[in-house]
Amino acid sequence: MVATQTAMQQLDLVKEAKIFDILEGSPDPRLEASGVLAKDGLFYVIFDNLPHIACIGPELSRAARDNEMIMQERGHRCGFEDIAYDSRSGRFYVLIESLRRGRAKFMAAVQEYDPNFRYIGSAWLDFPLDRPNKGLEGLTCVHREGQTYLLGLCEGNRCKGGAEGRVPGGGRIHVFQRGSRNWDRVGKIRLPETVLFEDYSGIAVADDRIAVISQESSALWLGRLAPDGWQVIDAGTSYALPRDADGSIVYGTAEGVSWIAPNQVVMVSDKAKPKQDHRCRAKDQSIHIFRIPVPARP
């Protein structure tokens, strides 16, 4: 994995900021950012440890007038992993990674909000998970032939936890369509086996462009999604998040991604774990804008 990562072309950093430094009104200084959505020039950020949703202006400045914390008093209170938007209904969906359903089953769920972020309700993503803390990490919305679908990205390779889930080459995305009670699983997308990520932590789709990020590998993969099926139609390109001068990972907690433009993405980073390199703390609990460089010729 090390040789593959160091061979990747690196993304170009445009700007970044610690979320707490630019956002007034947070009830908690600990902001475990886990998902981001770029919409109408603004960034909506959700957190693993809070139910509230942050709105951040593109300046990434404390002086930005659009910055606010949208408080939520209803619904589940933690465990959120990503946020998606349905442009047809105007509804927002926030992903809960994994919850117990019944005595021995775990499933992901989504909470639904209206265009003003008023809570509507929740529904299961009907796909069984093998453990509570290795579920669906990314969520995005896609329309096909007048129908709305949610794409849920598995955290582990082949949707497995433990050592098996860290064996690269098995990225999986499950496709869900709204049923009478739940979001029913209706398809599966396999990422190319050449995507050598140890885990997967965020997904975004715009037109036929698909972006997937990895926290452990500190990398972004970009590919193209078939317009009339659930397949990736090329091998795509992987990019490393910017490294330290000695090639070490500094963006070690990237957990959400969204398209700003065909050559630009926004990401957010979770709180660094105590076992991680101290250099990752400088970039944690932050929002970042990256430019995608022109692919280098072989």
PDB file of C-alpha atoms in Angstrom, residues 85-259:
ATOM      1  CA  TYR A  85     -29.734  15.995  -0.957  1.00  0.00           C
ATOM      2  CA  ASP A  86     -32.591  15.086  -3.303  1.00  0.00           C
ATOM      3  CA  SER A  87     -32.954  17.975  -5.751  1.00  0.00           C
ATOM      4  CA  ARG A  88     -36.378  16.758  -6.887  1.00  0.00           C
ATOM      5  CA  SER A  89     -38.098  16.616  -3.518  1.00  0.00           C
ATOM      6  CA  GLY A  90     -35.922  19.230  -1.818  1.00  0.00           C
ATOM      7  CA  ARG A  91     -35.284  16.824   1.039  1.00  0.00           C
ATOM      8  CA  PHE A  92     -32.063  16.170   2.906  1.00  0.00           C
ATOM      9  CA  TYR A  93     -30.979  12.745   4.131  1.00  0.00           C
ATOM     10  CA  VAL A  94     -28.529  12.124   6.970  1.00  0.00           C
ATOM     11  CA  LEU A  95     -26.971   8.686   7.282  1.00  0.00           C
ATOM     12  CA  ILE A  96     -26.721   6.780  10.568  1.00  0.00           C
ATOM     13  CA  GLU A  97     -23.942   4.217  10.154  1.00  0.00           C
ATOM     14  CA  SER A  98     -25.414   1.260  12.031  1.00  0.00           C
ATOM     15  CA  LEU A  99     -28.187   0.633  14.544  1.00  0.00           C
ATOM     16  CA  ARG A 100     -29.501  -2.507  16.160  1.00  0.00           C
ATOM     17  CA  ARG A 101     -32.642  -3.807  14.495  1.00  0.00           C
ATOM     18  CA  GLY A 102     -34.182  -6.633  16.422  1.00  0.00           C
ATOM     19  CA  ARG A 103     -32.081  -8.842  18.690  1.00  0.00           C
ATOM     20  CA  ALA A 104     -29.138  -9.741  16.479  1.00  0.00           C
ATOM     21  CA  LYS A 105     -29.315  -7.600  13.350  1.00  0.00           C
ATOM     22  CA  PHE A 106     -27.691  -4.285  12.512  1.00  0.00           C
ATOM     23  CA  MET A 107     -28.676  -1.900   9.721  1.00  0.00           C
ATOM     24  CA  ALA A 108     -27.940   1.640   8.635  1.00  0.00           C
ATOM     25  CA  ALA A 109     -30.744   4.199   8.613  1.00  0.00           C
ATOM     26  CA  VAL A 110     -31.423   7.661   7.215  1.00  0.00           C
ATOM     27  CA  GLN A 111     -33.071  10.634   8.866  1.00  0.00           C
ATOM     28  CA  GLU A 112     -35.066  12.853   6.559  1.00  0.00           C
ATOM     29  CA  TYR A 113     -35.432  16.649   6.673  1.00  0.00           C
ATOM     30  CA  ASP A 114     -37.455  19.136   4.642  1.00  0.00           C
ATOM     31  CA  PRO A 115     -35.830  22.013   2.662  1.00  0.00           C
ATOM     32  CA  ASN A 116     -35.603  24.075   5.878  1.00  0.00           C
ATOM     33  CA  PHE A 117     -33.990  21.223   7.825  1.00  0.00           C
ATOM     34  CA  ARG A 118     -37.141  20.432   9.778  1.00  0.00           C
ATOM     35  CA  TYR A 119     -37.085  16.800  10.863  1.00  0.00           C
ATOM     36  CA  ILE A 120     -39.553  14.552   8.997  1.00  0.00           C
ATOM     37  CA  GLY A 121     -38.719  10.999  10.095  1.00  0.00           C
ATOM     38  CA  SER A 122     -36.367   8.071   9.581  1.00  0.00           C
ATOM     39  CA  ALA A 123     -36.243   4.806   7.658  1.00  0.00           C
ATOM     40  CA  TRP A 124     -33.976   1.766   7.480  1.00  0.00           C
ATOM     41  CA  LEU A 125     -31.577   1.056   4.634  1.00  0.00           C
ATOM     42  CA  ASP A 126     -32.548  -2.587   4.209  1.00  0.00           C
ATOM     43  CA  PHE A 127     -29.139  -4.253   4.103  1.00  0.00           C
ATOM     44  CA  PRO A 128     -27.858  -6.379   7.027  1.00  0.00           C
ATOM     45  CA  LEU A 129     -24.484  -5.443   8.518  1.00  0.00           C
ATOM     46  CA  ASP A 130     -22.160  -7.862  10.261  1.00  0.00           C
ATOM     47  CA  ARG A 131     -21.327  -5.618  13.225  1.00  0.00           C
ATOM     48  CA  PRO A 132     -22.406  -2.328  14.866  1.00  0.00           C
ATOM     49  CA  ASN A 133     -19.327  -0.208  14.155  1.00  0.00           C
ATOM     50  CA  LYS A 134     -18.528  -1.155  10.545  1.00  0.00           C
ATOM     51  CA  GLY A 135     -21.494  -0.115   8.485  1.00  0.00           C
ATOM     52  CA  LEU A 136     -22.283   2.398   5.761  1.00  0.00           C
ATOM     53  CA  GLU A 137     -19.976   5.425   5.794  1.00  0.00           C
ATOM     54  CA  GLY A 138     -21.069   7.433   2.772  1.00  0.00           C
ATOM     55  CA  LEU A 139     -24.354   8.524   1.206  1.00  0.00           C
ATOM     56  CA  THR A 140     -25.293  10.295  -2.020  1.00  0.00           C
ATOM     57  CA  CYS A 141     -28.471  10.733  -4.075  1.00  0.00           C
ATOM     58  CA  VAL A 142     -28.866   9.765  -7.747  1.00  0.00           C
ATOM     59  CA  HIS A 143     -31.815  10.030 -10.155  1.00  0.00           C
ATOM     60  CA  ARG A 144     -32.460   7.502 -12.922  1.00  0.00           C
ATOM     61  CA  GLU A 145     -35.455   7.469 -15.291  1.00  0.00           C
ATOM     62  CA  GLY A 146     -37.573   9.549 -12.943  1.00  0.00           C
ATOM     63  CA  GLN A 147     -36.683   7.494  -9.865  1.00  0.00           C
ATOM     64  CA  THR A 148     -34.695   8.538  -6.789  1.00  0.00           C
ATOM     65  CA  TYR A 149     -31.968   6.314  -5.362  1.00  0.00           C
ATOM     66  CA  LEU A 150     -29.638   6.541  -2.395  1.00  0.00           C
ATOM     67  CA  LEU A 151     -26.140   5.088  -2.781  1.00  0.00           C
ATOM     68  CA  GLY A 152     -24.631   3.782   0.458  1.00  0.00           C
ATOM     69  CA  LEU A 153     -20.858   3.241   0.648  1.00  0.00           C
ATOM     70  CA  CYS A 154     -19.562   0.371   2.803  1.00  0.00           C
ATOM     71  CA  GLU A 155     -16.724   1.266   5.161  1.00  0.00           C
ATOM     72  CA  GLY A 156     -14.903  -2.055   4.796  1.00  0.00           C
ATOM     73  CA  ASN A 157     -13.797  -3.852   1.663  1.00  0.00           C
ATOM     74  CA  ARG A 158     -16.481  -6.335   0.541  1.00  0.00           C
ATOM     75  CA  CYS A 159     -18.650  -4.755   3.280  1.00  0.00           C
ATOM     76  CA  LYS A 160     -16.719  -6.700   5.920  1.00  0.00           C
ATOM     77  CA  GLY A 161     -15.231  -5.615   9.214  1.00  0.00           C
ATOM     78  CA  GLY A 162     -11.978  -6.605  10.875  1.00  0.00           C
ATOM     79  CA  ALA A 163      -8.898  -7.771   8.982  1.00  0.00           C
ATOM     80  CA  GLU A 164     -10.964  -9.004   6.029  1.00  0.00           C
ATOM     81  CA  GLY A 165     -12.395  -5.546   5.496  1.00  0.00           C
ATOM     82  CA  ARG A 166      -8.917  -4.017   5.282  1.00  0.00           C
ATOM     83  CA  VAL A 167      -7.811  -6.159   2.313  1.00  0.00           C
ATOM     84  CA  PRO A 168      -7.857  -3.658  -0.605  1.00  0.00           C
ATOM     85  CA  GLY A 169      -9.680  -4.134  -3.870  1.00  0.00           C
ATOM     86  CA  GLY A 170     -13.209  -4.741  -2.617  1.00  0.00           C
ATOM     87  CA  GLY A 171     -14.957  -1.374  -2.519  1.00  0.00           C
ATOM     88  CA  ARG A 172     -18.755  -1.746  -2.531  1.00  0.00           C
ATOM     89  CA  ILE A 173     -21.657   0.675  -2.895  1.00  0.00           C
ATOM     90  CA  HIS A 174     -25.240  -0.463  -2.319  1.00  0.00           C
ATOM     91  CA  VAL A 175     -28.174   1.066  -4.182  1.00  0.00           C
ATOM     92  CA  PHE A 176     -31.450   1.762  -2.356  1.00  0.00           C
ATOM     93  CA  GLN A 177     -34.890   2.795  -3.565  1.00  0.00           C
ATOM     94  CA  ARG A 178     -37.722   3.980  -1.319  1.00  0.00           C
ATOM     95  CA  GLY A 179     -40.196   1.226  -0.596  1.00  0.00           C
ATOM     96  CA  SER A 180     -43.441   1.240   1.367  1.00  0.00           C
ATOM     97  CA  ARG A 181     -41.628   1.178   4.715  1.00  0.00           C
ATOM     98  CA  ASN A 182     -37.864   1.149   4.189  1.00  0.00           C
ATOM     99  CA  TRP A 183     -35.270   1.982   1.565  1.00  0.00           C
ATOM    100  CA  ASP A 184     -35.044  -1.357  -0.269  1.00  0.00           C
ATOM    101  CA  ARG A 185     -31.731  -2.547  -1.688  1.00  0.00           C
ATOM    102  CA  VAL A 186     -32.053  -2.834  -5.469  1.00  0.00           C
ATOM    103  CA  GLY A 187     -28.483  -2.959  -6.747  1.00  0.00           C
ATOM    104  CA  LYS A 188     -24.761  -2.984  -6.023  1.00  0.00           C
ATOM    105  CA  ILE A 189     -21.807  -1.118  -7.504  1.00  0.00           C
ATOM    106  CA  ARG A 190     -18.339  -2.655  -7.396  1.00  0.00           C
ATOM    107  CA  LEU A 191     -15.421  -0.273  -7.399  1.00  0.00           C
ATOM    108  CA  PRO A 192     -12.518  -1.357  -9.628  1.00  0.00           C
ATOM    109  CA  GLU A 193     -10.153  -3.817  -7.974  1.00  0.00           C
ATOM    110  CA  THR A 194      -7.372  -1.353  -8.741  1.00  0.00           C
ATOM    111  CA  VAL A 195      -8.759   1.010  -6.072  1.00  0.00           C
ATOM    112  CA  LEU A 196      -6.362  -0.100  -3.343  1.00  0.00           C
ATOM    113  CA  PHE A 197      -7.944   1.570  -0.331  1.00  0.00           C
ATOM    114  CA  GLU A 198      -7.897   0.077   3.166  1.00  0.00           C
ATOM    115  CA  ASP A 199     -11.277   1.619   3.978  1.00  0.00           C
ATOM    116  CA  TYR A 200     -13.899   3.978   2.534  1.00  0.00           C
ATOM    117  CA  SER A 201     -15.267   7.042   4.295  1.00  0.00           C
ATOM    118  CA  GLY A 202     -17.174   9.246   1.852  1.00  0.00           C
ATOM    119  CA  ILE A 203     -18.886   9.304  -1.540  1.00  0.00           C
ATOM    120  CA  ALA A 204     -20.263  11.956  -3.894  1.00  0.00           C
ATOM    121  CA  VAL A 205     -21.863  11.726  -7.340  1.00  0.00           C
ATOM    122  CA  ALA A 206     -22.474  14.625  -9.741  1.00  0.00           C
ATOM    123  CA  ASP A 207     -23.683  13.829 -13.266  1.00  0.00           C
ATOM    124  CA  ASP A 208     -21.559  10.776 -14.164  1.00  0.00           C
ATOM    125  CA  ARG A 209     -18.663  11.797 -11.889  1.00  0.00           C
ATOM    126  CA  ILE A 210     -18.158   9.670  -8.783  1.00  0.00           C
ATOM    127  CA  ALA A 211     -15.753  10.478  -5.946  1.00  0.00           C
ATOM    128  CA  VAL A 212     -14.806   8.132  -3.094  1.00  0.00           C
ATOM    129  CA  ILE A 213     -12.402   8.924  -0.261  1.00  0.00           C
ATOM    130  CA  SER A 214     -10.489   6.752   2.190  1.00  0.00           C
ATOM    131  CA  GLN A 215      -9.550   7.797   5.694  1.00  0.00           C
ATOM    132  CA  GLU A 216      -6.922   5.109   6.292  1.00  0.00           C
ATOM    133  CA  SER A 217      -5.298   5.506   2.863  1.00  0.00           C
ATOM    134  CA  SER A 218      -5.717   9.327   2.922  1.00  0.00           C
ATOM    135  CA  ALA A 219      -6.695   9.308  -0.729  1.00  0.00           C
ATOM    136  CA  LEU A 220      -9.429  10.196  -3.225  1.00  0.00           C
ATOM    137  CA  TRP A 221     -10.590   8.059  -6.152  1.00  0.00           C
ATOM    138  CA  LEU A 222     -12.435   9.579  -9.101  1.00  0.00           C
ATOM    139  CA  GLY A 223     -14.291   7.588 -11.744  1.00  0.00           C
ATOM    140  CA  ARG A 224     -17.334   7.610 -14.002  1.00  0.00           C
ATOM    141  CA  LEU A 225     -20.682   5.983 -13.294  1.00  0.00           C
ATOM    142  CA  ALA A 226     -22.647   4.420 -16.148  1.00  0.00           C
ATOM    143  CA  PRO A 227     -25.663   6.591 -17.016  1.00  0.00           C
ATOM    144  CA  ASP A 228     -28.038   3.640 -17.371  1.00  0.00           C
ATOM    145  CA  GLY A 229     -26.762   1.007 -14.952  1.00  0.00           C
ATOM    146  CA  TRP A 230     -25.039   0.420 -11.673  1.00  0.00           C
ATOM    147  CA  GLN A 231     -21.504   0.016 -12.966  1.00  0.00           C
ATOM    148  CA  VAL A 232     -18.325   2.046 -12.941  1.00  0.00           C
ATOM    149  CA  ILE A 233     -17.241   2.385 -16.573  1.00  0.00           C
ATOM    150  CA  ASP A 234     -13.530   3.096 -16.183  1.00  0.00           C
ATOM    151  CA  ALA A 235     -10.610   2.395 -13.861  1.00  0.00           C
ATOM    152  CA  GLY A 236     -10.606   6.001 -12.727  1.00  0.00           C
ATOM    153  CA  THR A 237      -7.763   7.855 -11.056  1.00  0.00           C
ATOM    154  CA  SER A 238      -6.565   7.896  -7.453  1.00  0.00           C
ATOM    155  CA  TYR A 239      -5.067  10.979  -5.812  1.00  0.00           C
ATOM    156  CA  ALA A 240      -3.304  11.298  -2.492  1.00  0.00           C
ATOM    157  CA  LEU A 241      -4.382  13.974  -0.072  1.00  0.00           C
ATOM    158  CA  PRO A 242      -1.385  16.304   0.428  1.00  0.00           C
ATOM    159  CA  ARG A 243       1.437  14.658   2.373  1.00  0.00           C
ATOM    160  CA  ASP A 244       4.085  16.049   4.698  1.00  0.00           C
ATOM    161  CA  ALA A 245       7.530  16.903   3.369  1.00  0.00           C
ATOM    162  CA  ASP A 246       8.721  13.382   4.190  1.00  0.00           C
ATOM    163  CA  GLY A 247       5.686  11.743   2.556  1.00  0.00           C
ATOM    164  CA  SER A 248       3.819  11.056   5.800  1.00  0.00           C
ATOM    165  CA  ILE A 249       0.014  11.211   6.047  1.00  0.00           C
ATOM    166  CA  VAL A 250      -1.299  14.390   7.668  1.00  0.00           C
ATOM    167  CA  TYR A 251      -4.928  14.179   6.492  1.00  0.00           C
ATOM    168  CA  GLY A 252      -5.614  11.038   8.469  1.00  0.00           C
ATOM    169  CA  THR A 253      -9.274  11.578   9.364  1.00  0.00           C
ATOM    170  CA  ALA A 254     -10.975  12.601   6.086  1.00  0.00           C
ATOM    171  CA  GLU A 255     -14.595  11.455   6.360  1.00  0.00           C
ATOM    172  CA  GLY A 256     -16.772  13.311   3.867  1.00  0.00           C
ATOM    173  CA  VAL A 257     -16.555  14.620   0.306  1.00  0.00           C
ATOM    174  CA  SER A 258     -18.767  16.629  -2.050  1.00  0.00           C
ATOM    175  CA  TRP A 259     -18.302  18.039  -5.542  1.00  0.00           C
TER     176      TRP A 259
END
